[in-house]
XYZ file of N, CA and C in Angstrom:
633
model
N -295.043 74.102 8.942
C -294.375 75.326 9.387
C -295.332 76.351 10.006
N -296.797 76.438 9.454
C -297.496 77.284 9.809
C -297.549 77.504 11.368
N -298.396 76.091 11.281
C -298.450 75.268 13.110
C -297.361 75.440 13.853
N -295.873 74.947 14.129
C -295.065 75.290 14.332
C -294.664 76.880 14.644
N -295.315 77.477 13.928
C -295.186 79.346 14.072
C -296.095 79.785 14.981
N -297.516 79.123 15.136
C -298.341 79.100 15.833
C -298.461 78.724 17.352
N -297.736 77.911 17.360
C -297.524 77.220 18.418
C -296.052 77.884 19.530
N -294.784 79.091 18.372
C -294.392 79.330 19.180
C -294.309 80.841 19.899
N -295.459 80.674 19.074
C -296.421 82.893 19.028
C -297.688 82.289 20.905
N -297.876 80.587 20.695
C -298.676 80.869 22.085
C -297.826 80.810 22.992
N -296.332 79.915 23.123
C -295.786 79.767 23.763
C -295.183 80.991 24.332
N -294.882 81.806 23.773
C -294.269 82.852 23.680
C -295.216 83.368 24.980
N -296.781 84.226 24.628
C -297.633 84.557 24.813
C -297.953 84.404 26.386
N -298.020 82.574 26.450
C -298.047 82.235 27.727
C -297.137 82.412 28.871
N -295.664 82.529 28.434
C -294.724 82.741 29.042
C -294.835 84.149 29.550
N -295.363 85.656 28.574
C -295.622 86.970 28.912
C -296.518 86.946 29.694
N -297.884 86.445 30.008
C -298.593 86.439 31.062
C -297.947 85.419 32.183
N -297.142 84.560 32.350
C -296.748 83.678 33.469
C -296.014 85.337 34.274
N -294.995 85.657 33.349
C -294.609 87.098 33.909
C -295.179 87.838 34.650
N -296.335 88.436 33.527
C -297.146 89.381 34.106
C -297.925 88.725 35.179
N -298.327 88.019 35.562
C -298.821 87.187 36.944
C -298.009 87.246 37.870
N -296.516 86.873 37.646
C -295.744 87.285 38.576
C -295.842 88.449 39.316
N -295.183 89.440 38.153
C -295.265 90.855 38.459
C -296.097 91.788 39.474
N -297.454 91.343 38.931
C -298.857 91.239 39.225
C -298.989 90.939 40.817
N -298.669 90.115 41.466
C -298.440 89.545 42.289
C -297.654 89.448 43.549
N -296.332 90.159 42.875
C -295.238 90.663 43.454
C -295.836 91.890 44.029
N -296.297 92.643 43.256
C -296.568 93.911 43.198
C -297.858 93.651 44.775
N -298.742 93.369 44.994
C -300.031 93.208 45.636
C -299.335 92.632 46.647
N -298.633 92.071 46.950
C -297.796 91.426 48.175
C -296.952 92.344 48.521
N -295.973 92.964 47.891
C -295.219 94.185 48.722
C -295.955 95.289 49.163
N -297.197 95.439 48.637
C -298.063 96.107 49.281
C -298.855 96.434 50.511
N -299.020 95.161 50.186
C -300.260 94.394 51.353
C -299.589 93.296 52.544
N -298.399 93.256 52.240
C -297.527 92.569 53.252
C -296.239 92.968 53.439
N -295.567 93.685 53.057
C -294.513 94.385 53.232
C -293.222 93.538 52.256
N -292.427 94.326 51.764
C -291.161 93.680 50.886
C -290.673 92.089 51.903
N -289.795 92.952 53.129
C -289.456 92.244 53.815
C -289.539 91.214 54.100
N -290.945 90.671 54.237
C -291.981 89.511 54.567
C -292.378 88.532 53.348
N -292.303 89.398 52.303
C -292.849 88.262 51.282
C -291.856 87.771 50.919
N -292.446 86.372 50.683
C -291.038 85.521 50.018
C -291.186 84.711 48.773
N -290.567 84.248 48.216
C -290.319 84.112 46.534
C -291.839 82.954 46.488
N -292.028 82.356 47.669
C -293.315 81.239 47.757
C -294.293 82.096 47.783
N -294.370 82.868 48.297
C -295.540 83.647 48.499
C -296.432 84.231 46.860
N -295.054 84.893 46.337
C -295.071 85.203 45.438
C -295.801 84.019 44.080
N -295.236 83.362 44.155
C -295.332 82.252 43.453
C -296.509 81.724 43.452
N -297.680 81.353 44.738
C -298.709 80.902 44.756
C -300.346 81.719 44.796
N -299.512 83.197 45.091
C -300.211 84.121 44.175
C -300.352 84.038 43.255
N -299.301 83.714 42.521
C -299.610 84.191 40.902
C -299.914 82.861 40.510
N -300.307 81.896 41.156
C -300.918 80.592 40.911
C -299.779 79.525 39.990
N -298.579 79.694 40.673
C -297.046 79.070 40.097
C -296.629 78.207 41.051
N -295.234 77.621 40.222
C -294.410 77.043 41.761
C -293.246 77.696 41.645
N -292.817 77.382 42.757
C -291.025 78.225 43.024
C -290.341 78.199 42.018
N -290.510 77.061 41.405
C -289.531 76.483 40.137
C -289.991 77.482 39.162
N -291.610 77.635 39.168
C -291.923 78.411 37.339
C -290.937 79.849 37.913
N -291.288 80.291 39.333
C -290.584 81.857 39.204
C -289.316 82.139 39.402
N -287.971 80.930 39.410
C -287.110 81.443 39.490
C -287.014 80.931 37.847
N -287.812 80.551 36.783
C -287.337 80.713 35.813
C -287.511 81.887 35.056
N -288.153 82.733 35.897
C -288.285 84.080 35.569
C -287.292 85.369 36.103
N -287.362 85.004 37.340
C -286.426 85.894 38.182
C -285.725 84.972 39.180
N -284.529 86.053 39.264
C -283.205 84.961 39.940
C -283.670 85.274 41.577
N -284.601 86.739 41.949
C -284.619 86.637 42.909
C -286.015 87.634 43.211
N -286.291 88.529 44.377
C -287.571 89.023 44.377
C -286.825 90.313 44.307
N -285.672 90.430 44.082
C -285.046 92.132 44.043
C -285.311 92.367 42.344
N -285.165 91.129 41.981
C -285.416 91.468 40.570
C -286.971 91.591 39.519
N -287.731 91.335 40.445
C -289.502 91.237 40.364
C -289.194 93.398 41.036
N -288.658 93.821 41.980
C -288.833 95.260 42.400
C -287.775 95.720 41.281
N -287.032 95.525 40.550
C -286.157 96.001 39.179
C -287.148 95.874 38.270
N -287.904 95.019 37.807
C -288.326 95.191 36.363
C -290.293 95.851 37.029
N -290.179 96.005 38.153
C -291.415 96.678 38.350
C -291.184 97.961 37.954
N -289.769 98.886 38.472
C -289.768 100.043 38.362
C -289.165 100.410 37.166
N -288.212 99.694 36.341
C -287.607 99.630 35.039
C -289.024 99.472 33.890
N -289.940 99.037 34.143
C -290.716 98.535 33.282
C -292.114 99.883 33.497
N -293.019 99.217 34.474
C -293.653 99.646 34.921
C -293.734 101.378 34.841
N -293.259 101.179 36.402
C -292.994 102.778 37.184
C -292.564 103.832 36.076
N -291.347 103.623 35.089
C -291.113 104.084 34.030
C -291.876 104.759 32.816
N -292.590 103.224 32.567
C -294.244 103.437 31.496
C -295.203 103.998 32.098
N -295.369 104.609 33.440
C -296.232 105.354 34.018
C -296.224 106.716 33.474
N -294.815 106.767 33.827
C -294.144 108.485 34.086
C -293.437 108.261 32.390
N -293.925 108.157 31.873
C -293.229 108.605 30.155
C -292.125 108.656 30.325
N -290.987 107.907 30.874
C -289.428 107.887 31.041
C -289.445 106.749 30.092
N -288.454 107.689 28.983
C -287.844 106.421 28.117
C -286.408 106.513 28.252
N -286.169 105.549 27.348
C -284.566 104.988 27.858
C -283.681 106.272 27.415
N -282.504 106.225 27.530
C -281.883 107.250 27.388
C -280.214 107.325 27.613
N -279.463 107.527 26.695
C -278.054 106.992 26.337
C -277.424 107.693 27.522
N -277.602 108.560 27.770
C -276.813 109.553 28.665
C -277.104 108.557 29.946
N -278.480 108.344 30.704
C -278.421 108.145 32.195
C -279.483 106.523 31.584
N -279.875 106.098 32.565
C -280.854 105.342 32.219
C -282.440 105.615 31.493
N -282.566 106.559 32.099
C -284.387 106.751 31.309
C -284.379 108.278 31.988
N -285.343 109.060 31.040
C -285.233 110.347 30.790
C -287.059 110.567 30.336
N -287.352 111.657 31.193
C -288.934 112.400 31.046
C -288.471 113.122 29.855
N -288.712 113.802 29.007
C -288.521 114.760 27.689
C -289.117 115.995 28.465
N -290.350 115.804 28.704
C -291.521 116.752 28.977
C -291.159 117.666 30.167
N -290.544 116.989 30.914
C -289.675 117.439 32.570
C -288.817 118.189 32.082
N -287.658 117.575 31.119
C -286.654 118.420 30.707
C -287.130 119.762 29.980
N -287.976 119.517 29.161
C -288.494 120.876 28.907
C -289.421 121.995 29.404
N -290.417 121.620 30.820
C -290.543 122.261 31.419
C -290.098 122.964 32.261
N -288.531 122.335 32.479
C -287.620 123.224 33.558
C -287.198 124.218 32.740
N -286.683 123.745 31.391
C -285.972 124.321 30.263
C -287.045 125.936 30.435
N -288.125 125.754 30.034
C -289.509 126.552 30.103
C -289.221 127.625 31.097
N -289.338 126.859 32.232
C -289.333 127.654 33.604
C -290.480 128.584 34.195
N -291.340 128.432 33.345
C -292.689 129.747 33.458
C -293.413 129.081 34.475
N -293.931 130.052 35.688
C -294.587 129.337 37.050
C -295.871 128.441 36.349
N -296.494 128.957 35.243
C -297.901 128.508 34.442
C -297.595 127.072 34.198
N -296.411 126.939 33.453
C -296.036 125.216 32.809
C -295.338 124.815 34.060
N -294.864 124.963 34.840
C -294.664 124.102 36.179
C -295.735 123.512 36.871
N -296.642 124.268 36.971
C -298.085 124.483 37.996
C -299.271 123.343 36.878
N -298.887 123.588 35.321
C -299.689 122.400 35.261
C -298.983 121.251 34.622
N -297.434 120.679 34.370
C -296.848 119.400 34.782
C -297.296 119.117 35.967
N -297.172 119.700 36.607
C -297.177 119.120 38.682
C -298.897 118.609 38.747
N -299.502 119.222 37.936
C -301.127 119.187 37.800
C -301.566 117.599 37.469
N -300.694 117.481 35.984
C -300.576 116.641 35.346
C -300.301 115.155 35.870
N -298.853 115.775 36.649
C -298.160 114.778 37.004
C -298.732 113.559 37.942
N -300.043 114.928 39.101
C -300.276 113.929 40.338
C -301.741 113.822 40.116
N -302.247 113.439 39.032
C -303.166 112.734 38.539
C -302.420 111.259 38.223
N -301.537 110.946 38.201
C -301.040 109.662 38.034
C -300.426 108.932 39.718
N -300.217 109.969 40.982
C -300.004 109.353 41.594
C -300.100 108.302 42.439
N -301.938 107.974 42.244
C -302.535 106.687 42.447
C -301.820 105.944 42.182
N -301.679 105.379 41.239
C -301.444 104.921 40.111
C -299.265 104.064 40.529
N -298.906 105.255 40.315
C -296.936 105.244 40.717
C -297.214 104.905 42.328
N -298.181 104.955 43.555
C -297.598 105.117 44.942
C -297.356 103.630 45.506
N -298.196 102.507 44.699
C -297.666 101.069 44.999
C -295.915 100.605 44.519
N -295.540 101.400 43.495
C -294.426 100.938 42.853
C -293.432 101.440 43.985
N -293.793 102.951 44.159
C -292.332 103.845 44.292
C -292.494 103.417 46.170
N -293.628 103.336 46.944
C -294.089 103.091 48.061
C -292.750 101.429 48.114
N -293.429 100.591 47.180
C -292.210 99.406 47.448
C -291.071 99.191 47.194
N -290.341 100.122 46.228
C -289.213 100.392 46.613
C -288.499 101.197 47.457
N -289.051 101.826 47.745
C -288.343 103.146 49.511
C -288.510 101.793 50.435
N -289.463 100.991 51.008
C -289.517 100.199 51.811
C -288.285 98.950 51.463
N -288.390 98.527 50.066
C -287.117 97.332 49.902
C -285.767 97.978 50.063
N -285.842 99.362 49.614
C -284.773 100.131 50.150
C -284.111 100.003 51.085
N -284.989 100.067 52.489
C -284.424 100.087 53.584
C -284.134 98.834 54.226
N -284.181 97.424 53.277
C -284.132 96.608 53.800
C -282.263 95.955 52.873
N -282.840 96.259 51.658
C -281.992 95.759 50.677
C -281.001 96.785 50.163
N -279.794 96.591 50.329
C -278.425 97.649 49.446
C -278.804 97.266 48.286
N -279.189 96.506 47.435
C -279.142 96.530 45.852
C -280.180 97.230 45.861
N -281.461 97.323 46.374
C -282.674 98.465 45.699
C -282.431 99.627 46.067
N -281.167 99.698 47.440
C -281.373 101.010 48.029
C -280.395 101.544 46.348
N -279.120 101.298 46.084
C -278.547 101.592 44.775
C -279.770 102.076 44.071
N -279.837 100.879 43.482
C -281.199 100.769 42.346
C -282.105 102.478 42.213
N -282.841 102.118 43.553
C -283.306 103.755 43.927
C -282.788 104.772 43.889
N -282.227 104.884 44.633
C -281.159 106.044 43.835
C -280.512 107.042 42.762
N -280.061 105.447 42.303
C -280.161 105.910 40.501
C -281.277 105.920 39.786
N -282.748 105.566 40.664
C -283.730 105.965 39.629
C -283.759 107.115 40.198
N -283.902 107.643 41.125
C -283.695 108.860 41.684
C -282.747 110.384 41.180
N -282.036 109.622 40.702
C -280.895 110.377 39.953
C -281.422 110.607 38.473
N -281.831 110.102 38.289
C -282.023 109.928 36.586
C -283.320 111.166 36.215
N -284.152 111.477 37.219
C -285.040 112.281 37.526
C -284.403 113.416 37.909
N -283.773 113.879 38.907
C -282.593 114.397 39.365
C -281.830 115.531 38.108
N -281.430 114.541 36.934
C -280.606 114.064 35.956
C -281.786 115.417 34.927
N -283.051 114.659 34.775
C -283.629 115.807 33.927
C -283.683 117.204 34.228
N -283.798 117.635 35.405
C -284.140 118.754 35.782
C -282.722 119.666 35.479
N -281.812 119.207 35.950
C -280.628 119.814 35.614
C -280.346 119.811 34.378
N -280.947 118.938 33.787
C -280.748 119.046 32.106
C -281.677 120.422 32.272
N -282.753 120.179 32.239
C -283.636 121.536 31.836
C -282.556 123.026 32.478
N -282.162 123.156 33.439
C -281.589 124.142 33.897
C -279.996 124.750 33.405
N -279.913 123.299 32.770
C -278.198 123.749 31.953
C -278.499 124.344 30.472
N -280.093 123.804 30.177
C -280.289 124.381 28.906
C -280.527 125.988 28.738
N -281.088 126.228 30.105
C -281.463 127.653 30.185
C -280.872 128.540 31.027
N -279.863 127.877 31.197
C -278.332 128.555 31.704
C -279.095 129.521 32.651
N -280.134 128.867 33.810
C -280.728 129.467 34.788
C -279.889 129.422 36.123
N -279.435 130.093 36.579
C -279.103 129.889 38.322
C -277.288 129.567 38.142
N -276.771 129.725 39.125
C -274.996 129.741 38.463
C -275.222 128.311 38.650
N -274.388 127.426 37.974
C -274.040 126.063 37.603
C -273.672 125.224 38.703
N -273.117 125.737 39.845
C -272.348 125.180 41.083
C -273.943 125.153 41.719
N -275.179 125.741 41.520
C -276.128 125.145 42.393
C -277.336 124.234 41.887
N -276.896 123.716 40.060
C -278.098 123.439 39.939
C -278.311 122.135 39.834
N -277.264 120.977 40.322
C -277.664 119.858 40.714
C -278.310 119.564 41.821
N -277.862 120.218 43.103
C -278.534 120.709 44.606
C -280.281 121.342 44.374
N -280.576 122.198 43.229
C -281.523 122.783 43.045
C -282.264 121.524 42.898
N -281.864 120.741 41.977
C -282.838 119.680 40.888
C -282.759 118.597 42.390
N -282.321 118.226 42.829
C -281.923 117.204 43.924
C -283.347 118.091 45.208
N -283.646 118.978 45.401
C -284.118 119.465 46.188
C -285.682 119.516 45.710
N -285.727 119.810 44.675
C -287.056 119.745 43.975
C -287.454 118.426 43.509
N -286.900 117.031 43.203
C -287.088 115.593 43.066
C -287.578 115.355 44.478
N -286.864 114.920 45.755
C -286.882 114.726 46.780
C -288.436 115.292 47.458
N -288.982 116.551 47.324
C -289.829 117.181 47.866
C -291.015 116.693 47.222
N -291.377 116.490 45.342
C -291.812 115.922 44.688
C -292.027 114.135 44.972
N -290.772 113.846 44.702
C -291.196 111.937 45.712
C -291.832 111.660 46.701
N -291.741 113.022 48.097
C -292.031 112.899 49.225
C -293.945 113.143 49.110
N -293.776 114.250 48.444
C -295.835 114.612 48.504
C -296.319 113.608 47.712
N -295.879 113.115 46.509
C -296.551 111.841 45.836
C -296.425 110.737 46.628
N -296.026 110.288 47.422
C -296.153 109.351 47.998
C -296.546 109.228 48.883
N -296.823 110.887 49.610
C -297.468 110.636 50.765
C -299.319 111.460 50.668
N -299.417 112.009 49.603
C -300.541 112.822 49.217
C -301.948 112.033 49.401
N -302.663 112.486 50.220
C -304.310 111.931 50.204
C -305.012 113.440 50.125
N -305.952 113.315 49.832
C -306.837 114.614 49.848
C -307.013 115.322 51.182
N -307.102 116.600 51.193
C -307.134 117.380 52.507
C -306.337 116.776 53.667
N -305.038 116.081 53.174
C -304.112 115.639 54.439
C -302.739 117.181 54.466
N -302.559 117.148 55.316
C -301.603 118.176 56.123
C -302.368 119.683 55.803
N -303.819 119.151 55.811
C -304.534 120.541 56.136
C -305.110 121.431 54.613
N -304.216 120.834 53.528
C -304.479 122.043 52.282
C -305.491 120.447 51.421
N -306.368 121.397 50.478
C -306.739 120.608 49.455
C -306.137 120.535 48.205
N -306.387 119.591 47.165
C -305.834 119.371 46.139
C -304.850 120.633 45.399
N -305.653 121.422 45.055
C -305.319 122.614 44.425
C -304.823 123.605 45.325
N -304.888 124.111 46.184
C -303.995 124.605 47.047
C -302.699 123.658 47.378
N -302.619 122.116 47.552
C -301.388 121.965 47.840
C -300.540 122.056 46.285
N -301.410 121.585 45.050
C -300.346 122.178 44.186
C -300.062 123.600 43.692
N -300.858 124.238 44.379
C -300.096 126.024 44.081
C -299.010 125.708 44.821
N -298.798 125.471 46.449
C -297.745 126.086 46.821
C -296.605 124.712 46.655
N -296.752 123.465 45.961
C -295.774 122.361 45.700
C -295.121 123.751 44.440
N -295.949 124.284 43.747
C -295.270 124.828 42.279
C -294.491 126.022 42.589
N -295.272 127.079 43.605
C -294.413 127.951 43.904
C -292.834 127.662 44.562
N -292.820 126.550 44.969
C -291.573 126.098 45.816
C -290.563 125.934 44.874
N -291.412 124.871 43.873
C -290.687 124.860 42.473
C -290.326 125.883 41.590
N -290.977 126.542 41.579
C -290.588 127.921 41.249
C -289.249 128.553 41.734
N -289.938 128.289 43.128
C -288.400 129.152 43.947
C -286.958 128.178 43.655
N -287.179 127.576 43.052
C -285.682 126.444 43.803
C -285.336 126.180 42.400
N -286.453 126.200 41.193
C -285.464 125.780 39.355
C -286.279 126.628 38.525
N -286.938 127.389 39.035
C -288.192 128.108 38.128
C -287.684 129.730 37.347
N -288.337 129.866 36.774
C -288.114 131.107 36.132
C -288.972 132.272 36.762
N -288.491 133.351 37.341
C -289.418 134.375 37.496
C -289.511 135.409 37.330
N -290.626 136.135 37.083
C -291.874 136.999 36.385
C -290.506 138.685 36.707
C-alpha cells in the first residue's frame, strides 16, 4: 500500500508539471508568435509533448489562455475567487472604499511593480480577443470582475450618486489596463513617478475621495 501511495503522489506530480510545461509554453508562444499563429503542435513540442499528451490536458488552446488568466493572471493580482462575480481584489475594494488620494497613489505604486510580470498574460488575451469570441467574452468578464470591485468600494462609501458609479469604475479599469500594458519607462514623455502621480490623480478624479 505504501508503494502504491507513492507511486500515485509521482504520478500525480508528473502530470502537474506535464501542465505546467504546457502552460509554460503556451504562454512564450503567444508571446513571441502571436495567439493567432500558434497552434496546438506548436504548443505541444515546446513543451517537449505530443498533440495527444495536450489535448489530454486541454480540449483546445482557448483553454491553455482560460486557465492562464483564471490561474495565473489571478495569482498575480491577489484575486481570489468570489461568490458574487468570479474573483475579487479585497485590497482594491478597500482602497476605493478608502478613497484618500495617499492610498490610491500607493496601490497604483504597488500595483505596477507587478506589471512586468501580468503584461505577457493580459498582452495575450486582448490579442486572442480579437481573434476569438470565447476570449473576447472571457475578457470581459475578467474585465468586469475588476470593474465589479471598484464599484463595490464606491457603494460602500456611498461616494458619487449611484447612476454613475459603474461608468466611474468602468473608466478607471480601462485607463488602468491600458498604461499597464502599455507602460515602459520614460515612454509618452513622463517617468515612472510622475506617470503615477497623474495615473492617481485621474483616479482620484473619477472614484476618489477629495481633500
Amino acid at each position: 500500500m505504501p508503494y502504491a501511495g507513492a507511486m500515485a503522489r509521482l504520478r500525480a506530480a508528473q502530470r502537474e508539471m506535464t501542465r505546467t510545461l504546457l502552460l509554460d509554453a503556451g504562454l512564450d508562444l503567444f508571446v513571441s508568435k502571436g495567439y493567432a499563429t500558434t497552434t496546438v503542435d506548436d504548443i505541444a513540442t515546446a513543451a517537449g509533448t505530443t498533440r495527444v499528451t495536450f489535448y489530454a490536458y486541454f480540449p483546445s488552446k482557448v483553454e491553455v489562455v482560460k486557465a492562464l488568466l483564471a490561474e495565473r493572471l489571478n495569482a498575480l493580482l491577489a484575486r481570489v475567487p468570489s461568490a458574487e462575480r468570479g474573483s475579487t481584489e479585497n485590497e482594491l475594494v478597500a482602497v476605493v472604499e478608502d478613497g484618500s488620494p495617499e492610498r490610491i497613489r500607493s496601490w497604483l505604486a504597488t500595483t505596477s511593480e507587478r506589471w512586468d510580470a501580468i503584461r505577457p498574460y493580459t498582452t495575450t488575451a486582448h490579442a486572442a480577443a480579437a481573434v476569438d469570441p470565447e476570449i473576447r467574452t472571457l475578457l470581459d468578464e475578467w474585465l468586469d470582475e475588476a470593474i465589479g470591485d471598484i464599484r463595490d468600494g464606491l457603494d460602500r462609501a456611498e461616494r458619487f450618486p449611484a447612476t454613475t458609479r459603474h461608468f466611474r469604475s468602468v473608466l478607471a479599469i480601462t485607463e488602468l489596463d491600458h498604461v499597464a500594458r502599455q507602460w515602459q519607462p520614460d515612454r509618452w514623455g513622463v517617468a515612472r513617478d510622475e506617470m503615477l502621480d497623474v495615473l492617481a490623480e485621474s483616479w482620484v478624479a473619477s472614484i476618489g475621495r477629495r481633500r
